[in-house]
Short mmCIF file of C-alpha atoms and ligand atoms in Angstrom, two decimals:
data_model
loop_
_atom_site.label_atom_id
_atom_site.label_comp_id
_atom_site.label_asym_id
_atom_site.label_seq_id
_atom_site.Cartn_x
_atom_site.Cartn_y
_atom_site.Cartn_z
CA MET A 19 108.11 79.52 94.00
CA PRO A 20 111.68 79.87 93.20
CA LEU A 21 112.69 82.19 90.34
CA PRO A 22 114.38 80.77 87.30
CA ALA A 23 118.01 79.65 87.83
CA ARG A 24 119.43 81.66 85.02
CA LYS A 25 119.48 85.11 86.37
CA GLU A 26 119.50 88.01 84.08
CA ARG A 27 120.23 91.39 85.59
CA LEU A 28 117.13 93.61 85.83
CA VAL A 29 116.87 97.12 84.59
CA VAL A 30 113.65 98.78 85.96
CA VAL A 31 112.49 101.88 84.19
CA SER A 32 109.74 104.10 85.45
CA ASN A 33 108.83 107.65 85.20
CA ARG A 34 109.21 108.26 88.86
CA LEU A 35 111.95 106.76 90.95
CA PRO A 36 110.14 105.55 93.96
CA PHE A 37 112.69 106.70 96.36
CA ILE A 38 112.67 109.48 99.03
CA LEU A 39 115.58 111.96 99.36
CA ALA A 40 116.15 113.23 102.81
CA LYS A 41 119.03 114.74 104.79
CA GLY A 42 120.56 112.38 107.57
CA GLU A 43 121.50 113.63 110.97
CA ASP A 44 125.18 113.92 109.67
CA GLY A 45 123.93 116.39 107.05
CA GLU A 46 124.42 113.99 104.11
CA TRP A 47 121.60 113.42 101.60
CA ARG A 48 120.24 109.94 101.53
CA ILE A 49 117.96 108.04 99.33
CA THR A 50 115.53 105.57 101.00
CA PRO A 51 113.06 103.38 99.17
CA GLY A 52 109.38 104.62 99.28
CA ALA A 53 106.65 102.72 100.75
CA GLY A 54 104.87 101.69 97.51
CA GLY A 55 104.14 98.02 96.71
CA LEU A 56 106.22 98.14 93.46
CA VAL A 57 109.41 99.19 95.11
CA THR A 58 108.79 96.81 98.01
CA ALA A 59 108.48 93.92 95.67
CA LEU A 60 111.14 94.90 93.22
CA LEU A 61 114.10 95.63 95.63
CA PRO A 62 114.64 91.97 96.71
CA VAL A 63 114.70 91.05 92.97
CA LEU A 64 117.16 93.79 92.19
CA ARG A 65 119.30 92.82 95.21
CA ASP A 66 119.32 89.25 94.10
CA ARG A 67 119.83 89.52 90.45
CA GLY A 68 121.66 92.92 90.50
CA GLY A 69 120.52 95.78 88.49
CA VAL A 70 119.47 99.35 88.07
CA TRP A 71 116.44 101.39 88.65
CA ILE A 72 116.07 104.37 86.12
CA GLY A 73 113.68 107.18 86.59
CA TRP A 74 112.81 110.79 87.16
CA PRO A 75 113.55 111.93 90.75
CA GLY A 76 110.72 114.62 90.62
CA ALA A 77 110.58 118.22 89.66
CA HIS A 78 112.01 119.79 92.88
CA ALA A 79 115.17 117.74 93.48
CA ASN A 80 118.46 119.43 92.58
CA VAL A 81 119.95 116.28 91.19
CA GLU A 82 123.52 117.76 90.89
CA GLU A 83 123.64 118.63 94.32
CA VAL A 84 122.66 115.13 95.56
CA ARG A 85 123.98 113.02 92.89
CA HIS A 86 126.44 111.06 95.16
CA ALA A 87 123.35 109.94 97.09
CA PHE A 88 122.01 108.25 94.02
CA THR A 89 125.38 106.61 93.03
CA SER A 90 126.26 104.98 96.37
CA SER A 91 125.42 101.29 95.46
CA GLU A 92 125.84 99.59 98.79
CA ALA A 93 122.22 98.47 98.58
CA GLY A 94 123.22 96.10 95.83
CA TYR A 95 121.53 97.98 92.96
CA THR A 96 122.04 101.31 91.33
CA LEU A 97 119.68 104.23 90.93
CA VAL A 98 119.93 106.50 87.86
CA PRO A 99 118.13 109.77 87.83
CA VAL A 100 116.79 111.02 84.66
CA VAL A 101 116.67 114.89 84.85
CA LEU A 102 113.82 116.66 82.93
CA THR A 103 113.88 120.25 81.87
CA PRO A 104 110.92 122.58 82.90
CA GLU A 105 109.55 122.42 79.25
CA GLU A 106 109.85 118.60 79.46
CA VAL A 107 108.14 118.47 82.74
CA HIS A 108 105.26 120.50 81.11
CA LYS A 109 104.97 118.80 77.80
CA PHE A 110 105.96 115.21 78.53
CA TYR A 111 104.74 114.75 82.03
CA GLN A 112 101.90 117.12 82.51
CA GLY A 113 101.13 117.29 78.74
CA PHE A 114 101.15 114.10 76.88
CA SER A 115 101.20 111.72 79.75
CA ASN A 116 98.61 113.39 82.00
CA GLU A 117 96.53 115.54 79.66
CA ILE A 118 96.35 112.88 76.87
CA ILE A 119 97.15 109.29 77.57
CA TRP A 120 95.82 109.36 81.29
CA PRO A 121 92.28 110.72 80.46
CA LEU A 122 92.00 108.64 77.23
CA PHE A 123 93.00 105.39 78.87
CA HIS A 124 90.40 106.11 81.52
CA ASP A 125 87.74 106.59 78.94
CA LEU A 126 87.68 110.29 79.45
CA GLN A 127 88.31 111.67 75.91
CA SER A 128 86.53 114.88 76.66
CA HIS A 129 89.35 115.59 79.21
CA CYS A 130 92.08 115.29 76.57
CA ASN A 131 94.19 118.32 75.32
CA PHE A 132 95.63 116.86 72.07
CA ASP A 133 98.31 119.66 71.80
CA PRO A 134 100.50 118.56 68.92
CA SER A 135 103.70 119.83 70.64
CA TYR A 136 103.14 117.31 73.46
CA TRP A 137 103.82 114.35 71.20
CA ARG A 138 107.19 115.70 70.04
CA VAL A 139 108.42 116.12 73.62
CA TYR A 140 107.01 112.74 74.65
CA GLN A 141 109.07 111.20 72.03
CA GLU A 142 112.19 113.26 73.11
CA VAL A 143 111.90 112.21 76.60
CA ASN A 144 111.35 108.67 75.91
CA ARG A 145 114.43 108.83 73.82
CA LYS A 146 116.20 110.39 76.82
CA PHE A 147 115.04 107.45 79.10
CA ALA A 148 116.29 104.98 76.34
CA ARG A 149 119.57 106.56 76.27
CA ALA A 150 119.87 106.17 80.06
CA VAL A 151 118.91 102.49 79.61
CA LEU A 152 121.62 102.00 76.87
CA ASP A 153 124.26 103.62 79.10
CA GLU A 154 123.43 101.43 82.07
CA SER A 155 122.47 98.14 80.73
CA GLN A 156 124.50 95.15 79.35
CA PRO A 157 123.60 92.68 76.70
CA GLY A 158 121.33 89.94 78.26
CA ASP A 159 119.88 92.23 80.87
CA PHE A 160 116.17 92.01 81.10
CA ILE A 161 114.60 95.53 80.81
CA TRP A 162 111.33 96.12 82.56
CA VAL A 163 109.52 99.34 81.59
CA HIS A 164 106.53 100.67 83.48
CA ASP A 165 103.42 102.61 82.64
CA TYR A 166 102.07 104.88 80.14
CA GLN A 167 104.62 107.66 80.48
CA LEU A 168 107.22 105.40 78.73
CA ILE A 169 105.54 103.41 75.99
CA ASN A 170 108.13 104.36 73.41
CA VAL A 171 111.17 103.18 75.25
CA ALA A 172 111.43 99.89 73.61
CA ALA A 173 110.97 101.25 69.98
CA GLU A 174 113.83 103.72 70.79
CA LEU A 175 116.10 100.99 72.10
CA ARG A 176 115.29 98.67 69.08
CA GLY A 177 116.19 101.65 66.97
CA ARG A 178 119.66 101.63 68.57
CA GLY A 179 120.15 97.80 67.88
CA VAL A 180 119.35 96.75 71.53
CA SER A 181 118.20 93.04 71.30
CA SER A 182 117.80 92.31 74.97
CA ARG A 183 114.40 91.23 76.14
CA ILE A 184 112.13 94.13 77.10
CA GLY A 185 108.96 93.82 79.06
CA PHE A 186 106.18 96.48 79.60
CA PHE A 187 103.56 96.55 82.44
CA LEU A 188 100.62 98.86 81.95
CA HIS A 189 99.41 100.11 85.39
CA THR A 190 96.30 101.95 83.80
CA PRO A 191 93.56 100.32 81.95
CA PHE A 192 93.84 100.06 78.17
CA PRO A 193 90.67 101.52 76.48
CA SER A 194 88.33 100.09 73.98
CA LEU A 195 88.89 100.48 70.28
CA ASP A 196 86.27 103.44 69.76
CA ILE A 197 87.94 105.42 72.50
CA TYR A 198 91.58 104.60 71.48
CA LEU A 199 90.79 105.62 67.82
CA LYS A 200 90.46 109.25 69.04
CA LEU A 201 94.19 109.43 69.70
CA PRO A 202 96.02 111.50 66.90
CA TRP A 203 99.12 109.13 67.30
CA ARG A 204 97.12 105.95 67.54
CA PHE A 205 99.40 103.95 64.97
CA GLN A 206 102.67 105.08 66.39
CA LEU A 207 101.86 104.26 69.99
CA LEU A 208 100.27 100.87 69.12
CA ARG A 209 103.45 99.79 66.96
CA ALA A 210 105.67 101.17 69.71
CA LEU A 211 103.93 98.74 72.27
CA LEU A 212 104.57 95.89 69.86
CA GLU A 213 108.26 96.36 70.11
CA TYR A 214 108.26 94.86 73.63
CA ASP A 215 108.69 91.11 74.12
CA VAL A 216 106.04 90.80 76.73
CA ILE A 217 103.25 93.25 77.57
CA GLY A 218 101.39 92.89 81.07
CA PHE A 219 97.80 94.13 81.54
CA GLN A 220 95.85 94.47 84.80
CA THR A 221 92.78 92.66 83.63
CA LEU A 222 91.41 90.52 80.80
CA ARG A 223 89.37 93.43 79.58
CA ASP A 224 92.39 95.67 79.15
CA ARG A 225 93.99 92.92 77.10
CA ARG A 226 90.98 92.33 75.09
CA ASN A 227 90.83 95.90 74.26
CA PHE A 228 94.42 95.96 73.30
CA ILE A 229 93.90 92.96 71.00
CA GLN A 230 90.76 94.52 69.37
CA CYS A 231 93.08 97.74 68.63
CA VAL A 232 95.95 95.61 67.23
CA ARG A 233 93.48 93.63 65.02
CA ALA A 234 91.92 96.77 63.64
CA LEU A 235 95.06 98.99 63.17
CA VAL A 236 97.94 96.73 62.70
CA LYS A 237 97.35 94.66 59.67
CA ASP A 238 100.54 92.80 59.57
CA ALA A 239 100.13 91.46 63.21
CA GLY A 240 98.54 88.22 63.84
CA ILE A 241 96.98 87.31 67.12
CA HIS A 242 97.23 83.72 68.56
CA GLY A 243 96.41 81.60 71.48
CA LYS A 244 93.81 81.65 74.09
CA GLY A 245 93.40 81.74 77.90
CA GLN A 246 96.38 83.25 79.69
CA VAL A 247 98.64 82.56 76.68
CA MET A 248 98.08 85.01 73.94
CA LEU A 249 100.60 86.29 71.29
CA ALA A 250 100.91 88.90 68.76
CA ARG A 251 103.20 87.77 65.85
CA MET A 252 104.69 90.36 63.44
CA ASN A 253 107.70 90.43 61.18
CA GLY A 254 108.91 87.02 62.65
CA ARG A 255 108.69 88.42 66.17
CA GLU A 256 106.51 87.41 69.02
CA VAL A 257 104.89 89.57 71.63
CA ARG A 258 103.53 87.85 74.59
CA LEU A 259 100.32 89.31 76.06
CA GLY A 260 99.64 88.64 79.64
CA VAL A 261 97.26 89.46 82.53
CA PHE A 262 98.77 90.10 85.78
CA PRO A 263 96.65 91.99 88.42
CA ILE A 264 99.04 94.04 90.54
CA SER A 265 98.91 93.65 94.28
CA ILE A 266 100.28 94.94 97.56
CA ASP A 267 102.69 93.66 100.31
CA TYR A 268 99.91 91.91 102.19
CA ASP A 269 101.79 90.72 105.08
CA ALA A 270 103.44 94.04 105.69
CA TYR A 271 100.05 95.81 105.81
CA ALA A 272 98.42 93.09 107.93
CA ARG A 273 101.33 93.03 110.40
CA GLU A 274 101.38 96.86 110.77
CA ALA A 275 97.64 97.05 111.15
CA GLY A 276 97.76 94.57 113.81
CA SER A 277 100.48 96.32 115.88
CA PRO A 278 99.66 97.86 119.27
CA ALA A 279 100.56 101.30 117.98
CA ILE A 280 98.21 101.25 115.19
CA ALA A 281 95.49 99.65 117.35
CA GLU A 282 95.90 102.60 119.81
CA LYS A 283 95.69 105.18 116.97
CA GLY A 284 92.64 103.49 115.54
CA ALA A 285 90.96 103.36 118.97
CA GLN A 286 91.66 107.16 119.47
CA LEU A 287 90.10 107.85 116.12
CA ARG A 288 86.94 105.90 117.07
CA GLN A 289 86.80 107.62 120.53
CA LEU A 290 86.91 110.92 118.84
CA LEU A 291 83.92 109.99 116.58
CA PRO A 292 82.05 107.63 118.99
CA ASN A 293 78.85 105.57 118.42
CA ARG A 294 78.94 105.50 114.64
CA GLN A 295 80.45 103.71 111.76
CA LEU A 296 83.31 105.45 110.02
CA ILE A 297 83.24 105.43 106.25
CA LEU A 298 86.59 105.99 104.58
CA GLY A 299 87.47 107.39 101.26
CA VAL A 300 91.22 107.74 100.33
CA ASP A 301 92.21 109.01 96.91
CA ARG A 302 94.71 110.77 95.13
CA LEU A 303 93.21 114.03 93.84
CA ASP A 304 92.22 112.85 90.41
CA TYR A 305 89.05 113.02 88.34
CA THR A 306 89.18 109.43 87.61
CA LYS A 307 88.47 108.66 91.34
CA ALA A 308 84.90 110.19 91.27
CA ILE A 309 85.13 111.89 94.48
CA PRO A 310 82.27 114.49 93.68
CA ASP A 311 80.07 111.50 92.58
CA ARG A 312 80.83 109.56 95.83
CA LEU A 313 80.20 112.75 98.07
CA GLU A 314 76.95 113.05 96.26
CA ALA A 315 75.94 109.53 96.77
CA PHE A 316 76.73 109.90 100.55
CA GLY A 317 74.64 113.19 100.56
CA ALA A 318 71.73 111.14 98.89
CA ALA A 319 72.09 108.37 101.37
CA LEU A 320 71.77 110.92 104.20
CA ALA A 321 68.76 112.43 102.61
CA ARG A 322 66.94 109.26 101.99
CA TYR A 323 67.82 107.38 105.23
CA PRO A 324 67.57 109.46 108.49
CA GLU A 325 68.70 106.44 110.42
CA LEU A 326 72.20 107.30 109.25
CA HIS A 327 72.22 110.55 110.94
CA GLN A 328 74.77 110.85 113.71
CA ARG A 329 75.51 107.17 113.04
CA VAL A 330 77.93 107.55 110.21
CA THR A 331 80.91 110.00 109.64
CA LEU A 332 82.65 109.84 106.15
CA ILE A 333 86.31 110.72 106.34
CA GLN A 334 87.39 111.70 102.88
CA VAL A 335 91.16 111.92 102.53
CA VAL A 336 92.41 113.56 99.30
CA VAL A 337 96.12 113.32 98.58
CA PRO A 338 97.40 116.37 96.70
CA SER A 339 98.43 115.38 93.18
CA ARG A 340 99.33 116.92 89.76
CA GLU A 341 97.99 120.29 90.87
CA ASP A 342 99.79 122.29 88.11
CA ILE A 343 97.30 120.75 85.69
CA PRO A 344 94.11 122.96 85.36
CA ARG A 345 91.58 120.02 85.54
CA TYR A 346 93.11 118.82 88.94
CA HIS A 347 92.92 122.30 90.43
CA GLU A 348 89.26 122.80 89.41
CA LEU A 349 88.53 119.42 90.81
CA ARG A 350 89.72 120.39 94.16
CA THR A 351 87.65 123.47 94.23
CA ARG A 352 84.55 121.42 93.30
CA ILE A 353 85.12 118.80 95.86
CA GLU A 354 85.39 121.50 98.62
CA GLN A 355 82.16 123.10 97.36
CA ILE A 356 80.21 119.69 97.65
CA VAL A 357 81.60 119.06 101.04
CA GLY A 358 80.63 122.46 102.13
CA ARG A 359 77.04 121.99 100.75
CA ILE A 360 76.53 118.56 102.32
CA ASN A 361 77.99 119.54 105.71
CA GLY A 362 76.01 122.78 105.53
CA ARG A 363 72.75 120.85 105.07
CA PHE A 364 73.19 118.02 107.71
CA THR A 365 75.74 119.26 110.41
CA GLN A 366 74.31 119.56 113.79
CA PRO A 367 76.09 122.52 115.52
CA GLY A 368 78.25 121.40 118.44
CA GLY A 369 77.65 117.78 117.47
CA TRP A 370 77.59 115.55 114.40
CA VAL A 371 79.47 116.78 111.17
CA PRO A 372 78.90 114.25 108.41
CA ILE A 373 82.04 114.66 106.27
CA HIS A 374 85.43 115.15 107.59
CA TYR A 375 87.61 116.34 104.75
CA VAL A 376 91.29 115.80 104.87
CA PHE A 377 93.39 117.26 102.01
CA GLN A 378 96.93 116.04 103.02
CA ASN A 379 99.68 113.75 102.38
CA LEU A 380 99.38 110.95 105.07
CA SER A 381 102.16 109.03 106.54
CA ARG A 382 101.88 105.32 106.08
CA LYS A 383 101.04 104.85 109.81
CA GLU A 384 98.23 107.39 109.64
CA LEU A 385 96.85 105.72 106.54
CA ILE A 386 96.77 102.36 108.17
CA ALA A 387 95.29 103.76 111.35
CA TYR A 388 92.51 105.10 109.16
CA TYR A 389 92.16 101.78 107.33
CA ARG A 390 92.05 99.96 110.74
CA ALA A 391 89.43 102.33 112.26
CA ALA A 392 86.98 102.53 109.40
CA GLN A 393 84.03 100.05 109.36
CA ILE A 394 83.21 100.76 105.64
CA ALA A 395 85.46 101.90 102.73
CA LEU A 396 84.20 103.76 99.62
CA VAL A 397 86.43 102.97 96.67
CA THR A 398 84.41 104.08 93.66
CA PRO A 399 86.61 105.33 90.78
CA LEU A 400 85.08 105.95 87.46
CA LYS A 401 87.86 103.73 86.02
CA ASP A 402 91.06 102.36 87.58
CA GLY A 403 93.79 100.07 86.49
CA MET A 404 93.67 98.10 89.69
CA ASN A 405 93.08 100.40 92.80
CA LEU A 406 95.45 99.29 95.61
CA VAL A 407 93.59 101.29 98.33
CA ALA A 408 90.77 98.48 98.03
CA LYS A 409 93.52 95.83 98.60
CA GLU A 410 95.30 97.72 101.46
CA TYR A 411 91.92 98.39 103.24
CA CYS A 412 91.21 94.74 103.23
CA ALA A 413 94.64 93.67 104.39
CA CYS A 414 94.26 96.17 107.31
CA SER A 415 90.96 94.88 108.22
CA THR A 416 92.35 92.64 110.83
CA ASP A 417 89.23 92.22 112.78
CA GLU A 418 87.45 91.23 109.46
CA ASP A 419 84.38 93.14 110.42
CA SER A 420 84.41 95.78 107.79
CA VAL A 421 82.72 96.22 104.30
CA LEU A 422 84.34 97.35 100.98
CA ILE A 423 82.09 99.22 98.53
CA LEU A 424 83.90 98.91 95.18
CA SER A 425 83.43 100.33 91.74
CA GLU A 426 82.73 97.78 89.05
CA PHE A 427 85.28 99.81 86.98
CA ALA A 428 88.18 99.33 89.12
CA GLY A 429 90.55 96.54 88.01
CA ALA A 430 90.29 95.06 91.50
CA ALA A 431 86.47 94.19 90.77
CA ALA A 432 87.71 91.19 88.75
CA GLN A 433 89.10 89.76 91.84
CA LEU A 434 87.00 90.71 94.56
CA GLN A 435 83.55 90.64 92.74
CA HIS A 436 81.96 87.93 94.93
CA TRP A 437 82.50 89.56 98.21
CA ALA A 438 82.82 93.42 97.83
CA LEU A 439 79.61 95.50 97.42
CA LEU A 440 79.94 96.45 93.78
CA VAL A 441 78.57 99.90 92.64
CA ASN A 442 78.50 101.75 89.38
CA PRO A 443 80.08 105.01 90.44
CA TYR A 444 77.93 106.98 87.83
CA ASP A 445 74.83 105.73 89.58
CA ILE A 446 74.45 108.05 92.58
CA GLU A 447 71.14 106.34 93.97
CA GLY A 448 72.66 102.91 93.54
CA THR A 449 75.65 104.05 95.40
CA ALA A 450 73.58 105.48 98.23
CA GLU A 451 71.74 102.14 98.48
CA ALA A 452 75.07 100.41 98.77
CA ILE A 453 76.15 102.62 101.67
CA VAL A 454 73.00 101.88 103.58
CA ALA A 455 73.28 98.21 102.91
CA ALA A 456 76.90 98.27 104.19
CA PHE A 457 75.81 100.18 107.30
CA ARG A 458 73.14 97.56 108.05
CA MET A 459 75.18 94.49 107.10
CA PRO A 460 75.34 91.99 109.98
CA LEU A 461 78.66 91.00 111.48
CA ASP A 462 78.56 87.44 110.28
CA GLU A 463 78.11 88.42 106.63
CA ARG A 464 80.89 91.13 106.95
CA ARG A 465 83.17 88.53 108.24
CA TRP A 466 82.34 85.99 105.59
CA ARG A 467 83.08 88.55 102.83
CA MET A 468 86.11 90.10 104.32
CA ARG A 469 87.76 86.87 105.05
CA ARG A 470 87.53 85.71 101.50
CA MET A 471 88.88 88.90 100.12
CA ARG A 472 91.74 88.87 102.54
CA ARG A 473 92.58 85.23 101.48
CA SER A 474 92.68 86.17 97.86
CA ILE A 475 94.82 89.15 98.30
CA ARG A 476 97.28 87.27 100.49
CA THR A 477 97.60 84.59 97.87
CA TYR A 478 98.01 86.96 95.03
CA ASP A 479 100.18 89.52 96.66
CA VAL A 480 102.73 91.74 95.01
CA PHE A 481 105.60 89.13 95.27
CA TRP A 482 103.46 86.84 93.43
CA TRP A 483 102.82 89.42 90.82
CA VAL A 484 106.55 90.16 90.27
CA ASP A 485 107.35 86.42 90.02
CA ALA A 486 104.46 85.70 87.51
CA PHE A 487 105.54 88.67 85.19
CA LEU A 488 109.24 87.62 85.38
CA ARG A 489 108.23 84.18 84.46
CA ALA A 490 106.19 85.20 81.56
CA ALA A 491 108.95 87.54 80.52
CA ILE A 492 112.06 85.29 81.01
CA GLU A 493 110.86 81.79 80.91
CA LYS A 494 108.10 82.55 78.41
CA ASP A 495 105.67 80.85 80.93
CA LEU A 496 102.54 82.72 80.75
CA SER A 497 100.48 80.05 82.72
CA ALA A 498 101.31 81.19 86.27
CA PHE A 499 98.42 83.39 86.73
CA PRO A 500 94.81 82.19 87.17
CA LEU A 501 92.63 84.23 84.89
CA MET A 502 90.10 86.32 86.79
CA GLU A 503 87.08 86.89 84.76
CA ASP A 504 85.97 90.51 84.37
CA TYR A 505 83.10 91.48 86.41
CA LEU A 506 79.74 91.86 84.41
CA PRO A 507 76.96 93.63 86.06
CA ARG A 508 73.83 91.72 87.26
CA ALA A 509 70.46 93.33 87.50
CA ASN A 510 69.31 94.15 91.02
CA HIS A 511 66.77 91.34 91.14
CA GLU A 512 69.53 88.82 90.41
CA VAL A 513 71.49 89.77 93.42
CA GLY A 514 68.43 90.09 95.80
CA LEU A 515 68.43 93.98 95.93
CA ARG A 516 65.42 96.12 95.33
C1 LIG B 20 99.21 106.24 88.72
C2 LIG B 20 100.08 105.85 87.60
C3 LIG B 20 101.52 106.07 88.11
C4 LIG B 20 101.86 107.35 88.72
C5 LIG B 20 101.05 107.61 89.92
C6 LIG B 20 101.13 108.74 90.61
O1 LIG B 20 99.12 105.23 89.75
O2 LIG B 20 99.75 104.50 87.11
O3 LIG B 20 102.35 105.73 87.01
O4 LIG B 20 103.26 107.46 89.20
O5 LIG B 20 99.60 107.44 89.34
O6 LIG B 20 101.03 110.03 89.76
P1 LIG B 20 102.22 110.92 89.36
O7 LIG B 20 101.80 111.71 88.16
O8 LIG B 20 102.25 111.78 90.68
O9 LIG B 20 103.43 110.20 89.17
#
């Protein structure tokens, strides 16, 4: 679908700049786009419309030394680094963002550290980002802010008289009223969100939760509309509320997974671990991903079903993340203990080791080779905005002979509910049953399910997502996306399980 004819410049604002800084052969520092879906989808739009990407280059970059790498604009867009002080990294990034909003929005209020000084620094850093936007933008630009770290940016811009259209996309879930109410700054954050012209959520459930919070806490806001088109009206302003499930560059993953180099890497992996099904877990080190629960479920499946012995290997890849936050550090220790316990119980010396644990950053090629080689994927977060590993795995399943076991609490469950094996990640025995069901699933059923998932992900890829959001934001057309109903659990007997 073509984008609207009138082309506003785009100003993208995200906490992290999704670019990699590396020294070229000539000794010069260069910036190259990262491999994430967001950057892949937005760069063509930025090149086409012109624009700027504003974000934090990460804690370790010495920005002054490499500033010229950011400012070379031959690519057709400009990158603007926002530098954070160590205190800001501690209180804004690790603190308010990742010790308050992150756990709360994933329903884990007991993991929150409601330190009052975090809120002050969160506001200051959001102001800093807003100042960068002010310096870089022109009247009439469309400003697109991403994720929970930067909720206050629109309010800060409005306070400085900016009247350009500003959109916000929340990559995480939005919690229900009962959980949201625990936040000491619940009124401020909700009102800050209502300063945007359009807010995008991953699923209907997230938008419903948000609307419930607005109804309860913002008395001067009225909610109108139905279906995809919902609005909040207050003080003569309108905030459009849309549902846009984020996705991946499906074609790029499918193409790479089908390449001879990946086929060879995948085959090597299968040769190293022959005569068995490979089960794959790939997660950032994060307590929302439920890695311990998943390992326990795998252990329970081995204990209950000896037919799995020597016939399956779980490859659990954990990508290091946020390690300066104590909870993340503890989690790593816990995971390693569980892996040790299960391997200690079932390993056959000189032979089968049930869990291969990989704590590393993987290259894109390595990741795709794992996706391609594994017959079963375990994607079982306690809660997730969307979960792109689930979609990447399906895109890379070019033989269409593999099974996705998916948490019903991942945003992706709404889209894939009819074809993935859905599990409640808190239910260890239920997840163990799903593992054995996947192991036994006949080829024709695997093909039937995987083909349909791939078709859906191919249709609603990340380019579709960008286009749908921009239509909602710029053309006020909220109808582009088909509503995907939330998954509602069915009792076992209704789905033919014991
Ligand atoms: C999630 C968040 C992103 C965040 C990413 C990595 O996907 O929604 O906003 O960038 O995790 O986390 P990090 O803290 O390393 O940026």
